[in-house]
XYZ file of C-alpha atoms in Angstrom:
373
model
C -135.160 -154.442 53.551
C -131.069 -155.107 55.071
C -131.219 -151.117 54.422
C -133.963 -151.843 57.458
C -132.427 -154.446 59.441
C -129.756 -151.838 59.307
C -130.719 -149.570 60.778
C -132.942 -150.971 63.629
C -129.577 -152.798 64.937
C -127.861 -149.405 64.678
C -130.615 -148.110 66.489
C -130.778 -150.871 68.993
C -126.932 -150.155 70.073
C -127.211 -147.420 70.138
C -130.105 -147.444 73.115
C -128.457 -150.858 75.212
C -124.347 -148.089 74.281
C -126.916 -145.225 76.583
C -127.606 -147.356 78.816
C -125.064 -149.408 79.856
C -123.321 -145.557 79.990
C -126.161 -144.365 83.139
C -126.062 -148.260 84.198
C -121.206 -146.526 84.424
C -122.616 -142.864 86.031
C -124.371 -144.129 88.806
C -122.312 -147.384 89.720
C -119.431 -144.289 89.556
C -121.454 -142.614 91.885
C -121.600 -144.950 94.973
C -118.019 -145.530 94.969
C -116.333 -142.717 93.542
C -115.724 -139.711 96.202
C -118.601 -137.607 95.502
C -116.187 -134.274 95.744
C -114.197 -135.828 92.562
C -114.200 -133.523 89.783
C -115.869 -136.198 87.132
C -119.295 -135.649 88.779
C -118.945 -131.821 87.686
C -118.492 -132.415 84.098
C -121.212 -134.786 84.240
C -123.798 -132.365 85.311
C -122.884 -129.498 83.935
C -121.762 -131.045 80.687
C -125.856 -133.031 81.077
C -127.181 -129.027 80.856
C -125.028 -128.494 78.447
C -125.626 -130.520 75.806
C -129.599 -129.737 76.467
C -128.286 -125.991 75.979
C -126.408 -127.063 72.539
C -128.872 -129.585 70.567
C -131.182 -126.985 71.959
C -129.797 -124.514 69.944
C -129.173 -127.017 66.712
C -132.497 -127.789 66.633
C -132.269 -123.923 64.959
C -129.028 -123.572 63.968
C -128.688 -126.906 62.262
C -131.562 -127.926 61.162
C -133.675 -124.997 60.770
C -130.827 -122.996 59.608
C -132.332 -120.283 61.736
C -128.894 -118.419 63.263
C -130.404 -116.760 67.222
C -127.310 -116.685 70.124
C -130.019 -115.682 72.571
C -129.213 -118.700 74.586
C -127.620 -117.257 77.537
C -131.052 -115.050 77.766
C -133.047 -117.617 77.673
C -131.262 -120.146 80.008
C -131.181 -116.630 82.289
C -135.102 -117.344 82.068
C -135.524 -120.475 82.836
C -133.001 -119.925 85.550
C -134.548 -117.277 87.161
C -138.580 -119.092 86.386
C -137.230 -121.934 88.546
C -136.096 -120.318 91.514
C -138.216 -117.777 91.711
C -140.978 -120.654 91.896
C -139.628 -123.376 93.877
C -137.878 -121.424 96.700
C -139.424 -123.093 100.261
C -141.483 -120.156 102.134
C -139.685 -120.889 105.355
C -137.190 -119.182 103.608
C -137.334 -116.548 101.267
C -137.082 -114.166 104.491
C -133.718 -114.760 104.456
C -133.196 -114.887 99.939
C -135.353 -111.598 99.860
C -134.021 -110.161 103.133
C -134.546 -106.544 100.910
C -137.740 -107.228 99.739
C -139.783 -108.109 102.271
C -139.324 -111.635 101.724
C -140.571 -111.171 98.148
C -144.114 -110.837 95.660
C -144.108 -115.137 95.727
C -145.628 -116.981 98.626
C -145.510 -120.065 97.523
C -143.059 -123.149 96.318
C -143.634 -125.683 93.739
C -142.313 -128.692 93.708
C -139.515 -128.839 90.987
C -139.960 -131.153 87.726
C -142.949 -128.335 87.791
C -140.848 -125.456 88.032
C -138.839 -126.449 85.447
C -141.491 -127.140 83.262
C -142.530 -123.244 84.099
C -139.343 -122.260 83.289
C -139.058 -123.906 79.560
C -142.759 -122.630 79.292
C -141.478 -118.291 79.999
C -138.733 -118.814 77.814
C -141.044 -120.029 74.551
C -143.221 -117.114 75.761
C -140.311 -114.922 75.427
C -140.246 -117.281 72.550
C -142.514 -116.156 70.304
C -143.190 -112.396 71.896
C -139.415 -111.987 70.473
C -139.554 -113.938 67.498
C -142.624 -112.410 66.029
C -140.004 -109.090 64.416
C -137.100 -110.723 65.147
C -137.949 -113.900 62.642
C -138.422 -111.147 59.688
C -134.694 -110.538 59.300
C -132.223 -112.968 58.162
C -128.349 -114.125 58.803
C -126.311 -111.810 60.938
C -129.344 -109.660 61.666
C -131.059 -112.274 62.956
C -127.921 -112.725 64.970
C -127.701 -109.392 65.954
C -131.369 -109.235 67.047
C -131.595 -112.153 69.395
C -127.917 -110.634 71.043
C -129.337 -107.819 71.743
C -132.314 -109.405 73.657
C -130.237 -111.396 75.981
C -128.035 -108.504 76.835
C -131.560 -106.452 77.507
C -133.058 -109.296 79.461
C -129.988 -108.975 81.633
C -130.262 -105.912 82.679
C -133.947 -105.621 82.985
C -133.060 -108.715 85.273
C -131.358 -107.139 87.621
C -133.480 -103.808 87.267
C -134.808 -102.754 90.802
C -138.266 -102.391 90.670
C -138.495 -105.989 89.735
C -136.285 -106.510 93.698
C -139.682 -108.165 95.469
C -139.395 -111.367 91.960
C -136.061 -111.238 90.735
C -134.408 -110.340 93.689
C -132.691 -107.359 92.093
C -129.278 -107.495 91.532
C -128.822 -109.910 94.336
C -128.922 -113.678 94.256
C -131.796 -116.253 94.378
C -130.209 -119.129 96.410
C -131.226 -122.052 98.706
C -134.010 -123.353 95.922
C -133.862 -127.539 94.877
C -130.242 -127.993 93.550
C -128.705 -132.009 92.222
C -127.490 -132.692 95.729
C -132.042 -133.570 97.479
C -132.055 -136.248 94.398
C -129.784 -138.371 96.349
C -131.499 -140.382 98.962
C -130.177 -139.607 103.004
C -130.797 -142.605 105.938
C -132.403 -140.893 108.812
C -128.979 -139.473 110.283
C -128.441 -137.802 107.656
C -125.633 -138.952 105.701
C -126.375 -140.560 101.849
C -127.150 -144.010 101.446
C -127.829 -143.641 97.455
C -126.213 -140.667 95.687
C -128.179 -139.541 91.919
C -126.800 -136.340 91.798
C -125.297 -137.375 89.328
C -127.597 -140.151 87.782
C -130.853 -136.686 87.406
C -129.132 -134.501 86.083
C -128.337 -136.854 82.745
C -131.909 -137.983 83.148
C -133.578 -135.653 82.587
C -130.665 -133.465 79.949
C -131.666 -136.734 77.836
C -135.877 -137.736 78.805
C -135.223 -134.151 76.762
C -132.833 -134.716 74.409
C -134.524 -137.908 73.638
C -137.776 -135.689 72.843
C -136.387 -132.643 70.417
C -134.582 -135.830 67.965
C -138.632 -137.421 67.801
C -139.211 -133.454 66.683
C -136.253 -133.765 64.628
C -136.904 -137.259 62.971
C -141.148 -136.246 62.084
C -142.793 -134.364 59.432
C -141.926 -131.411 61.868
C -138.569 -131.861 62.201
C -138.796 -133.035 58.448
C -140.360 -129.911 57.409
C -138.161 -127.884 59.061
C -134.219 -129.781 57.840
C -136.777 -128.507 53.931
C -136.209 -125.191 54.641
C -132.835 -125.103 56.093
C -132.366 -126.156 52.082
C -134.492 -124.697 49.606
C -136.793 -122.060 51.959
C -138.514 -120.805 48.049
C -139.064 -124.859 47.293
C -140.600 -125.884 51.169
C -142.799 -123.374 51.223
C -143.510 -124.109 46.928
C -144.830 -128.286 48.794
C -146.880 -126.589 51.549
C -144.713 -125.353 54.231
C -145.533 -122.616 55.984
C -142.506 -120.848 56.919
C -143.035 -118.064 59.423
C -145.253 -120.255 61.880
C -142.410 -123.561 61.551
C -139.480 -120.866 62.218
C -142.182 -119.467 64.678
C -142.379 -123.119 66.262
C -138.868 -123.611 66.215
C -137.938 -120.582 67.750
C -139.757 -121.581 70.706
C -139.572 -124.890 71.085
C -135.661 -124.782 70.809
C -136.240 -122.258 73.421
C -138.148 -124.234 75.853
C -135.429 -127.262 76.173
C -132.712 -124.034 76.718
C -135.134 -122.854 79.367
C -134.899 -126.009 80.871
C -131.210 -125.706 80.405
C -131.283 -122.649 82.675
C -133.068 -124.975 85.320
C -130.734 -127.684 85.523
C -127.557 -124.859 85.108
C -129.159 -123.006 88.435
C -129.525 -126.892 90.824
C -125.723 -126.571 89.318
C -125.390 -123.552 90.434
C -126.921 -123.730 93.693
C -127.796 -119.718 92.861
C -128.774 -118.005 90.684
C -127.183 -114.142 89.302
C -127.758 -112.592 86.290
C -124.652 -110.969 85.619
C -122.846 -114.762 84.872
C -125.556 -115.179 81.979
C -123.426 -112.900 79.882
C -122.753 -113.340 76.178
C -119.703 -115.647 76.603
C -122.065 -118.451 77.868
C -123.585 -118.295 74.075
C -120.998 -118.173 72.209
C -119.537 -121.838 74.523
C -122.487 -122.983 72.933
C -122.404 -121.865 69.648
C -118.818 -123.303 69.521
C -119.972 -126.647 71.653
C -122.615 -126.781 68.447
C -120.000 -127.362 65.879
C -116.867 -129.344 67.194
C -119.618 -131.094 67.430
C -121.093 -131.219 64.131
C -123.675 -128.845 63.062
C -126.570 -131.059 62.366
C -124.775 -133.845 64.883
C -127.315 -134.453 67.590
C -125.038 -136.556 68.688
C -122.022 -134.052 67.847
C -123.410 -132.075 70.305
C -123.074 -134.438 73.255
C -119.775 -135.245 72.997
C -118.180 -131.572 72.060
C -120.391 -131.308 75.547
C -118.783 -133.542 77.656
C -115.348 -133.050 76.220
C -115.860 -129.430 75.876
C -116.351 -128.537 80.317
C -113.810 -132.101 81.065
C -111.132 -130.323 79.275
C -112.046 -126.334 80.406
C -112.527 -127.663 84.077
C -110.453 -130.241 84.441
C -108.265 -131.370 82.104
C -105.401 -128.598 81.574
C -106.525 -126.847 85.625
C -103.349 -128.178 86.138
C -100.899 -125.356 83.942
C -102.946 -122.736 85.454
C -100.481 -123.168 88.378
C -97.044 -122.950 89.026
C -94.782 -125.765 88.234
C -91.743 -127.075 89.780
C -89.265 -129.326 88.737
C -86.348 -129.012 91.465
C -85.016 -125.585 91.402
C -87.140 -125.164 88.275
C -89.600 -123.809 87.086
C -91.582 -124.003 84.286
C -92.093 -121.876 82.148
C -95.968 -120.038 80.821
C -97.256 -121.992 83.752
C -100.183 -119.579 85.305
C -102.521 -118.436 85.875
C -104.497 -118.483 82.274
C -102.937 -119.931 80.386
C -104.858 -122.767 80.571
C -107.550 -120.913 78.563
C -104.201 -120.422 75.650
C -103.772 -123.807 75.059
C -107.084 -124.411 75.219
C -108.141 -122.175 72.882
C -105.192 -123.234 70.262
C -107.267 -126.975 70.566
C -110.190 -125.384 69.712
C -108.450 -124.180 66.362
C -106.283 -127.792 65.826
C -109.742 -129.133 66.285
C -111.781 -126.718 64.228
C -108.238 -126.618 61.390
C -108.757 -130.653 61.156
C -112.181 -131.650 61.623
C -114.386 -128.710 59.179
C -117.486 -130.135 59.893
C -116.720 -130.935 63.022
C -116.424 -134.517 65.479
C -119.418 -135.565 64.251
C -120.135 -133.836 60.969
C -124.682 -134.841 60.761
C -123.883 -138.543 61.526
C -125.524 -139.482 64.611
C -124.546 -143.393 66.648
C -126.691 -145.373 64.425
C -124.673 -143.660 61.498
C -121.221 -144.807 63.502
C -122.475 -148.629 64.320
C -123.645 -148.847 60.448
C -120.212 -147.689 59.499
C -118.426 -150.273 62.408
C -120.048 -152.851 61.256
C -119.426 -152.583 57.484
C -115.262 -151.908 57.661
C -116.416 -154.891 60.369
C -117.668 -157.255 57.019
C -115.565 -155.635 54.590
C -112.083 -157.371 57.209
C -114.255 -160.683 57.344
C -114.598 -161.015 53.535
C -110.601 -159.753 52.691
C -109.554 -162.208 55.494
C -111.656 -165.036 53.529
């Protein structure tokens, strides 16, 4: 009974903490200038958090080593962009393809669902042959898929749909969530809170899935496939479904990235993007949703905000600080990552979640009280 009470209390406190974070973001968005780098970090961090948790569903909870995230994000971003460009703007966007083949526009939330479904459909088709492979071979196959899909989307023959190698633009962005007055001035800002809410809802669904019977089956597959199969778990169907679910939310993450960047171009969805997501998962802890979320924001903040001064020359009087020049930020960032990996072998969170941390704090507090008595 005590364990259940502690678990319930930990979950309630976790919800309170998350709600407080959302409230703080909303308040900050109203009082801090919208050009602040803080909001850039929060928007991109929320997007990367969703993709990282989706990847963790495969790598951390199912044991499937996939490196096709950039490809599924590309599919999601393009599907969302193609379906939401206003009809009145298609002649401008598709200027080399006579206005394009698609002559309608969907609401952003409907297009976001279609973005996830398109990624899931490709995952289903790719998963039929690819999921028969193991370990490194599976990783190489999914990585190859991401490279192929990037080249295909730039194919000129698909230009009326994808706009070829040209960028897609003028579709809804996060700034469209802001509430404006009749004079066009923003009255209430939601451009940062909205992506965090979208990401939060999707991650909550993934957490529910992980804690369900299906999620426990995925964990058993990761631990021991032979034992899982002996218990009646159909390996192929469970792996295929996990691959499709992960790709669905990765596609939604791709749609969010399109809204964040305000433009979409296939050449930006490189292998390096997948490696960034994998790095976030490893730093946060393989098998920890909380770790993936925390490391996403830390990764974006460190790489794009906190260390940016290292790319600029600094003068102290007449003395120029050595090494500080364009590109040095990445060197320092790489060293920091190496240090984190060396001292946190299982990542920042390991396999723990936020309720686990709260229960640990409660035990330590009770232990100190007992020692005081």
